Coordinates of C-alpha atoms and ligand atoms in Angstrom, one line a residue:
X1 CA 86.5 107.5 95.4
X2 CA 88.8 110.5 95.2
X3 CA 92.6 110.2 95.1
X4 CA 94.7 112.7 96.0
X5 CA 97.2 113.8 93.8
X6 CA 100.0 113.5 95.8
X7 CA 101.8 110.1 95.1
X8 CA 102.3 107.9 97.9
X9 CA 106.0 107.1 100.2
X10 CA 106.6 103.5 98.0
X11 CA 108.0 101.1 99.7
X12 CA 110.7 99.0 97.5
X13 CA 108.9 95.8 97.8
X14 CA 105.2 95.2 96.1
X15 CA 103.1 93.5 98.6
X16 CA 101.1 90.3 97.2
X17 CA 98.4 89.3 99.7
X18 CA 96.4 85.6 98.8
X19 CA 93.3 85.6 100.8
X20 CA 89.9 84.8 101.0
X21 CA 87.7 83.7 104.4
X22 CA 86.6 80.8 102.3
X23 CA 88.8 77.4 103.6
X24 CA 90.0 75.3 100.7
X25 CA 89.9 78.2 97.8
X26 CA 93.7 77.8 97.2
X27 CA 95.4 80.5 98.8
X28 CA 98.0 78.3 99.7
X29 CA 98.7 76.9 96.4
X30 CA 98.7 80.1 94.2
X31 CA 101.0 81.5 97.0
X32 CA 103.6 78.7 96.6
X33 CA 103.3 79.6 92.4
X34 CA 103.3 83.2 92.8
X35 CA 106.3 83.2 94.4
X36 CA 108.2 80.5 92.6
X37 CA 107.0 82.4 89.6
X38 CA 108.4 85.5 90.6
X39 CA 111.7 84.1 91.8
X40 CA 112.2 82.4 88.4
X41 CA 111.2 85.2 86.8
X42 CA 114.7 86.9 88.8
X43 CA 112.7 88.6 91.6
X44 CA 114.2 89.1 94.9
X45 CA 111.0 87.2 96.8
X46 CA 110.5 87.5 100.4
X47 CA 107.4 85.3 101.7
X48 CA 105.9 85.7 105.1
X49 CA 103.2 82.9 106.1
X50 CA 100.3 83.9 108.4
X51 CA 99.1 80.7 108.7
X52 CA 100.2 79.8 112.0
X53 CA 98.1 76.2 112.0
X54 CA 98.4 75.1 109.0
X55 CA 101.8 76.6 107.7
X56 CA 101.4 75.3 104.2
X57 CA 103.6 77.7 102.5
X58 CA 106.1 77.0 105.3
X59 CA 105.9 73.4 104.8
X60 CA 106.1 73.6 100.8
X61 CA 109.5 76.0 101.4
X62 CA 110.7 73.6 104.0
X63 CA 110.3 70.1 101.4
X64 CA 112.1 72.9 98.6
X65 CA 114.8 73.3 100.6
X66 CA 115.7 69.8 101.5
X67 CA 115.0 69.0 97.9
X68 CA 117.2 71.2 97.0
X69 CA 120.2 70.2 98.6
X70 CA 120.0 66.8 97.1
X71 CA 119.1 68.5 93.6
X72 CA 121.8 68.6 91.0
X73 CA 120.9 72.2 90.1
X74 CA 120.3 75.0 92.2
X75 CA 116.7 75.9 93.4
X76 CA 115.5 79.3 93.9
X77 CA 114.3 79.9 97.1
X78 CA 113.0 83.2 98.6
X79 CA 113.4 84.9 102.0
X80 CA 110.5 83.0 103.9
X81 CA 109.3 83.8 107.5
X82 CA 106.5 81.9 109.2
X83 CA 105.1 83.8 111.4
X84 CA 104.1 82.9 115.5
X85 CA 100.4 83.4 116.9
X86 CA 100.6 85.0 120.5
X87 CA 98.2 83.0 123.1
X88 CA 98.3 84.4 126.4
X89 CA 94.7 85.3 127.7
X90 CA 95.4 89.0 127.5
X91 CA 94.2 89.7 123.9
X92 CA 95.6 93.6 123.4
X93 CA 98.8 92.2 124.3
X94 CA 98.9 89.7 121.9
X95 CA 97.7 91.9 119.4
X96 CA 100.7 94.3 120.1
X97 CA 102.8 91.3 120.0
X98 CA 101.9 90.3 116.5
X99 CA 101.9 93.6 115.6
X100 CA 105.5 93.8 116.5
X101 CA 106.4 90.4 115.0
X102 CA 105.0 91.7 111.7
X103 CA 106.1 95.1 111.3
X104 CA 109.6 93.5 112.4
X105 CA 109.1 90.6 109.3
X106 CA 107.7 93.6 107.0
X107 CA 111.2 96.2 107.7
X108 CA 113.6 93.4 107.0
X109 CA 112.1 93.1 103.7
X110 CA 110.5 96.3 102.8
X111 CA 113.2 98.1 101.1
X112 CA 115.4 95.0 99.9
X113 CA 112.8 92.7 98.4
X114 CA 110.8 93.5 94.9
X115 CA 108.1 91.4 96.1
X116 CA 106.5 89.7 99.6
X117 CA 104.1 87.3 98.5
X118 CA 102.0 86.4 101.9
X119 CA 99.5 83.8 102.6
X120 CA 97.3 84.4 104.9
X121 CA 94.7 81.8 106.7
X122 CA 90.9 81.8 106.2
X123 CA 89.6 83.0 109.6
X124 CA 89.5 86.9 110.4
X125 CA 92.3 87.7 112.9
X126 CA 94.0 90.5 113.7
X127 CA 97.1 89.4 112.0
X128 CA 95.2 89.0 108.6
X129 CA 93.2 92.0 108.7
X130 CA 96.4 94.1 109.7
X131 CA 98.0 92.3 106.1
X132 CA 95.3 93.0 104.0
X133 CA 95.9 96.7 105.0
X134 CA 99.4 96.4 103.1
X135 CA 98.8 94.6 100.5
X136 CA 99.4 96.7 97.1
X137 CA 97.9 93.5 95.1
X138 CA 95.0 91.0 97.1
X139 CA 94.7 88.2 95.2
X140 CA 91.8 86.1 96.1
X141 CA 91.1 82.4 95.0
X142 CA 87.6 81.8 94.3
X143 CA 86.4 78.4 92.8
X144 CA 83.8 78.1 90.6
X145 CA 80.7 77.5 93.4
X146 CA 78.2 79.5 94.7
X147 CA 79.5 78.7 98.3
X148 CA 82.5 80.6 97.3
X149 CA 80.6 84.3 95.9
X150 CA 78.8 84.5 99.4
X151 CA 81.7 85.4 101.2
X152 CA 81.9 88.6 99.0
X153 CA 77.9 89.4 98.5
X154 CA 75.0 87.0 99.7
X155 CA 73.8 84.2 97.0
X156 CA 70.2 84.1 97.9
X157 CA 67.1 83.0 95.5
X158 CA 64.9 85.2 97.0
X159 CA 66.3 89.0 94.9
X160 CA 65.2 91.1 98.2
X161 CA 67.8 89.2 100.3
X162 CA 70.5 88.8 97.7
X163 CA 73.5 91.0 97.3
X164 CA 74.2 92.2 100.4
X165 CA 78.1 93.0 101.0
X166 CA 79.2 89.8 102.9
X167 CA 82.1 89.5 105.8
X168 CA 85.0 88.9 103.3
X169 CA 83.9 91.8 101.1
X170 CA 83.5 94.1 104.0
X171 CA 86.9 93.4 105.9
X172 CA 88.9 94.0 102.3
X173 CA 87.0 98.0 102.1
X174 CA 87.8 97.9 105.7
X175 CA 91.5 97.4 104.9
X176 CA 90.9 99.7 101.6
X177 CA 89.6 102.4 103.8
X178 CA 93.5 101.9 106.4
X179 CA 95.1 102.0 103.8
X180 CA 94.1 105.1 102.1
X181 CA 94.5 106.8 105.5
X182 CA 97.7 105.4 106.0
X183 CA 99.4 105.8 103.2
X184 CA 97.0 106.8 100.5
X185 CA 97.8 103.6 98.7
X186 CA 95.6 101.6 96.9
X187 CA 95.0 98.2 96.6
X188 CA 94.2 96.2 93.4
X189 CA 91.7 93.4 94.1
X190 CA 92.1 90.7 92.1
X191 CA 89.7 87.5 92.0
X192 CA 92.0 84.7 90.3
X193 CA 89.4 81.7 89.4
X194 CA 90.7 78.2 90.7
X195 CA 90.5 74.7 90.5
X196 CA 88.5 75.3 87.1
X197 CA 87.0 72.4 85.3
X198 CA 88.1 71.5 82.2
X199 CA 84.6 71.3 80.6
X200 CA 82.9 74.4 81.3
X201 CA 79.5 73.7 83.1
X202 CA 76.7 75.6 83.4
X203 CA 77.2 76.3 87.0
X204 CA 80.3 77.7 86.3
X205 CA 78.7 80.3 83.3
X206 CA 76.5 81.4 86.1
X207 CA 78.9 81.7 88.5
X208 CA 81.3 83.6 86.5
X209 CA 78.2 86.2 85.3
X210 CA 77.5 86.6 89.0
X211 CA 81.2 87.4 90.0
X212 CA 81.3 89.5 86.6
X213 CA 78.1 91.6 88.2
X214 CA 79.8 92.4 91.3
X215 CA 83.2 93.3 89.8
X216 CA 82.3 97.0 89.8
X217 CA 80.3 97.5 92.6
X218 CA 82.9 95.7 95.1
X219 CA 86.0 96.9 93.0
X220 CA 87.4 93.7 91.7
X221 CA 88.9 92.5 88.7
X222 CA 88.9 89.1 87.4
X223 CA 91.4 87.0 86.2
X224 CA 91.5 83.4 84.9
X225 CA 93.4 81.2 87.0
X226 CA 94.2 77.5 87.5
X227 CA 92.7 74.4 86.3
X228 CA 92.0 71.7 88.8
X229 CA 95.8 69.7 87.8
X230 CA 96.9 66.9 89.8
X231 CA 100.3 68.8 88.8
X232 CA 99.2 71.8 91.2
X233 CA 99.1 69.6 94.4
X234 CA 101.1 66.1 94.0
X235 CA 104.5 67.4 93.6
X236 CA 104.5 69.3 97.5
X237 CA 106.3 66.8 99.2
X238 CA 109.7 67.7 97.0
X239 CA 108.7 71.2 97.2
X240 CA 108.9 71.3 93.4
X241 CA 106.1 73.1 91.0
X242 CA 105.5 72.8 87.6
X243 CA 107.5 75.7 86.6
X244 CA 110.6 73.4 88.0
X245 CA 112.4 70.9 86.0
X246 CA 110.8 67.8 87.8
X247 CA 112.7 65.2 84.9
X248 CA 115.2 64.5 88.6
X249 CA 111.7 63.9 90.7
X250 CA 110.9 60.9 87.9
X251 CA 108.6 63.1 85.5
X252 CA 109.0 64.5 82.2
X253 CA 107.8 67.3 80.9
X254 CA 104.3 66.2 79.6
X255 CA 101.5 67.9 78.3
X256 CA 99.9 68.5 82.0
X257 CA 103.0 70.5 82.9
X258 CA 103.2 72.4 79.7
X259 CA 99.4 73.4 80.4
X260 CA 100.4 74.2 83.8
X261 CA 103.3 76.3 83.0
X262 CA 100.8 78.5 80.8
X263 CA 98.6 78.9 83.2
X264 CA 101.0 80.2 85.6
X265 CA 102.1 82.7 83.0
X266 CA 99.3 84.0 82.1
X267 CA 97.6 84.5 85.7
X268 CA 101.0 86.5 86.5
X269 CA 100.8 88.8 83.2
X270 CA 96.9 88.7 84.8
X271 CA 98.0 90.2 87.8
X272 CA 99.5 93.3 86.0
X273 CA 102.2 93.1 88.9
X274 CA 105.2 96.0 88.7
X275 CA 107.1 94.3 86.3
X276 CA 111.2 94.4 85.2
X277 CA 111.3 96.6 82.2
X278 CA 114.7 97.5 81.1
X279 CA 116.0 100.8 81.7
X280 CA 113.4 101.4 84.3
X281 CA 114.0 100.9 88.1
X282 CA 112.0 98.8 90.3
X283 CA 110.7 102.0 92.0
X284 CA 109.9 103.3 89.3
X285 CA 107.8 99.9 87.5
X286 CA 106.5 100.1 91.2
X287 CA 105.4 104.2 91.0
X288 CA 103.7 103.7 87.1
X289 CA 102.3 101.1 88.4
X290 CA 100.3 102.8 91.3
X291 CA 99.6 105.8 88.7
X292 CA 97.9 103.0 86.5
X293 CA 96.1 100.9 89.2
X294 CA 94.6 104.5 90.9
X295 CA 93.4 105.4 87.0
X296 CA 91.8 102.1 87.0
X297 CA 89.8 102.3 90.0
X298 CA 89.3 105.9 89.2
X299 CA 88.0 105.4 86.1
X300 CA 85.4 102.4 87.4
X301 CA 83.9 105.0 89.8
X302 CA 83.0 104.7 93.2
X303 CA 79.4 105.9 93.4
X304 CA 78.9 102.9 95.9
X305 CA 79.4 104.3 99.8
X306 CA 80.2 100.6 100.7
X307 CA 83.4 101.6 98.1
X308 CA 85.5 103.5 100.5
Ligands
ATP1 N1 94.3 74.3 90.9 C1 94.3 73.3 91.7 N2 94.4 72.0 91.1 C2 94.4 70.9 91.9 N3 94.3 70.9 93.3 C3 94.2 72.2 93.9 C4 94.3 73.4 93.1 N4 94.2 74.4 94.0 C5 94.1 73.9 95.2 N5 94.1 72.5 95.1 C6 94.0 71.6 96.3 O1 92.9 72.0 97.1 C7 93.2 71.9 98.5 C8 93.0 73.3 99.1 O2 94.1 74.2 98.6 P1 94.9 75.1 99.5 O3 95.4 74.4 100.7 O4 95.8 75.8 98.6 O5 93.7 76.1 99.9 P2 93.8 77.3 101.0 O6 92.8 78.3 100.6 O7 95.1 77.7 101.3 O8 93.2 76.5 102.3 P3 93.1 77.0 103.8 O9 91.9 77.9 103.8 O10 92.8 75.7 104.6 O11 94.4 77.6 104.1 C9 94.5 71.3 98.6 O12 94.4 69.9 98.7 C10 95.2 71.7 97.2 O13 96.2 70.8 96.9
MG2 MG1 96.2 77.7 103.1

């Protein structure tokens, strides 16, 4: 893949799209600790939910907020916008009506916000492709399962059918391919593992060589994720995460949380996001980070035609 020299127009804000056509992976979930992560961390955090069914990440901010004005201490909250699905039967025109929604939820925050963390929903729309053509990070949740890898290449036992680029794969070179024309950013794909077991299996060692495999061919890097924690789901209803102080919600800080907490931590030092460094402007975190993401990708090679 060849990138021109010429650096591209940064926006102020470093996109962070969570997706992945595969239902249940945990988009939802790392979006909520992404961006409670990032807001902790002193971020200005905008979050945009493209969920229009399901509205997780709307519902989770909705819970903080209430929580929070019963809390004793303030809660960080970010900027959140859920955005609305047009359903007339004339499909350009709803396509140009999302498109305006979005671009009009994407200026507010562009050159205000450091970050815009947004979840997106498993099936392809236009709304979801259109994000993944923005997104400066993609971060996709992939649990350890075999059902999980063949939305990115087919799992087949038969070698002459396996390894074919699947839909998912093919819609993020897709939005690769925009993005470079638009402009020439690049986006860092990064598979975050989820809901891992404790006790490492055998399935998982083979699923983990197999995603390993495709890392280079389909441009990906890997990082570990979350455990599957009871801690990462049951405390939505207060709107509350593990990086909170939950000692007001009746639990102390027990070893589950402190686990948690790391985990968090290290999947966000994973990300290798633009980060605050003192002295240095958030433009500037956001430019040296481009220069090292394109010398990443660079460096891997792009032989691969599917590559973009
Ligand atoms: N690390 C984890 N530990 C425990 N439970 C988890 C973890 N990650 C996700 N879950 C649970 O798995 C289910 C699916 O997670 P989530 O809703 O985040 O996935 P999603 O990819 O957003 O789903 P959808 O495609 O429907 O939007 C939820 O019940 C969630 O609480
Ligand atoms: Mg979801």
């Amino acid at each position: 893949m060849d990138f021109d020299d010429d650096a591209p127009d940064l926006r102020s804000a470093h996109v962070i799209v969570v997706g992945n056509e595969k239902g249940g992976a945990g988009k939802s979930t790392i979006s909520i600790h992404l961006a409670v992560a990032l807001l902790k961390a002193g971020h200005k955090v905008a979050c945009i939910d493209l969920d229009t069914r399901q509205q997780t990440l709307t519902r989770f901010f909705e819970n903080r907020r209430s929580w929070s004005s019963h809390a004793s201490r303030p809660i960080e909250l970010p900027r959140h916008c859920a955005m609305e699905r047009a359903e007339t039967n004339d499909v350009r025109a709803n396509e140009a009506r999302e498109f305006a929604l979005f671009a009009e939820a994407i200026d507010a925050v562009e050159h205000e916000y450091e970050f815009v963390v947004i979840d997106t929903p498993a099936h392809d729309s236009y709304l979801m492709r259109l994000a993944h053509s923005l997104a400066d990070t993609l971060v996709s949740p992939l649990n350890d399962s075999f059902i999980d890898v063949d939305v990115f290449s087919r799992v087949h036992h038969d070698r002459a059918q396996r390894g074919a680029v699947a839909h998912y794969a093919d819609l993020v070179m897709e939005a690769r391919r925009k993005r470079r024309m638009v402009d020439n950013g690049v986006i860092d794909w990064v598979m975050v593992r989820n809901r891992m077991a404790t006790i490492a299996s055998n399935n998982a060692r083979q699923v983990a060589l197999s995603v390993s495999r495709l890392a280079s061919e389909l441009r990906f890097r890997v990082v570990d994720g979350l455990h599957d924690r009871v801690i990462f789901r049951e405390l939505f209803p207060i709107g509350l995460t593990a990086l909170d102080p939950i000692e007001e919600a009746g639990a102390g800080l027990n070893n589950s949380q402190t686990a948690a907490r790391r985990e968090i931590e290290s999947l966000i030092e994973g990300l290798d996001l633009p980060g605050r460094v003192p002295g240095i402007e958030h433009l500037q975190a956001r430019r040296l980070w481009h220069d090292r993401v394109a010398t990443y990708y660079r460096e891997l090679g792009a032989a691969d035609w599917r590559a973009g």
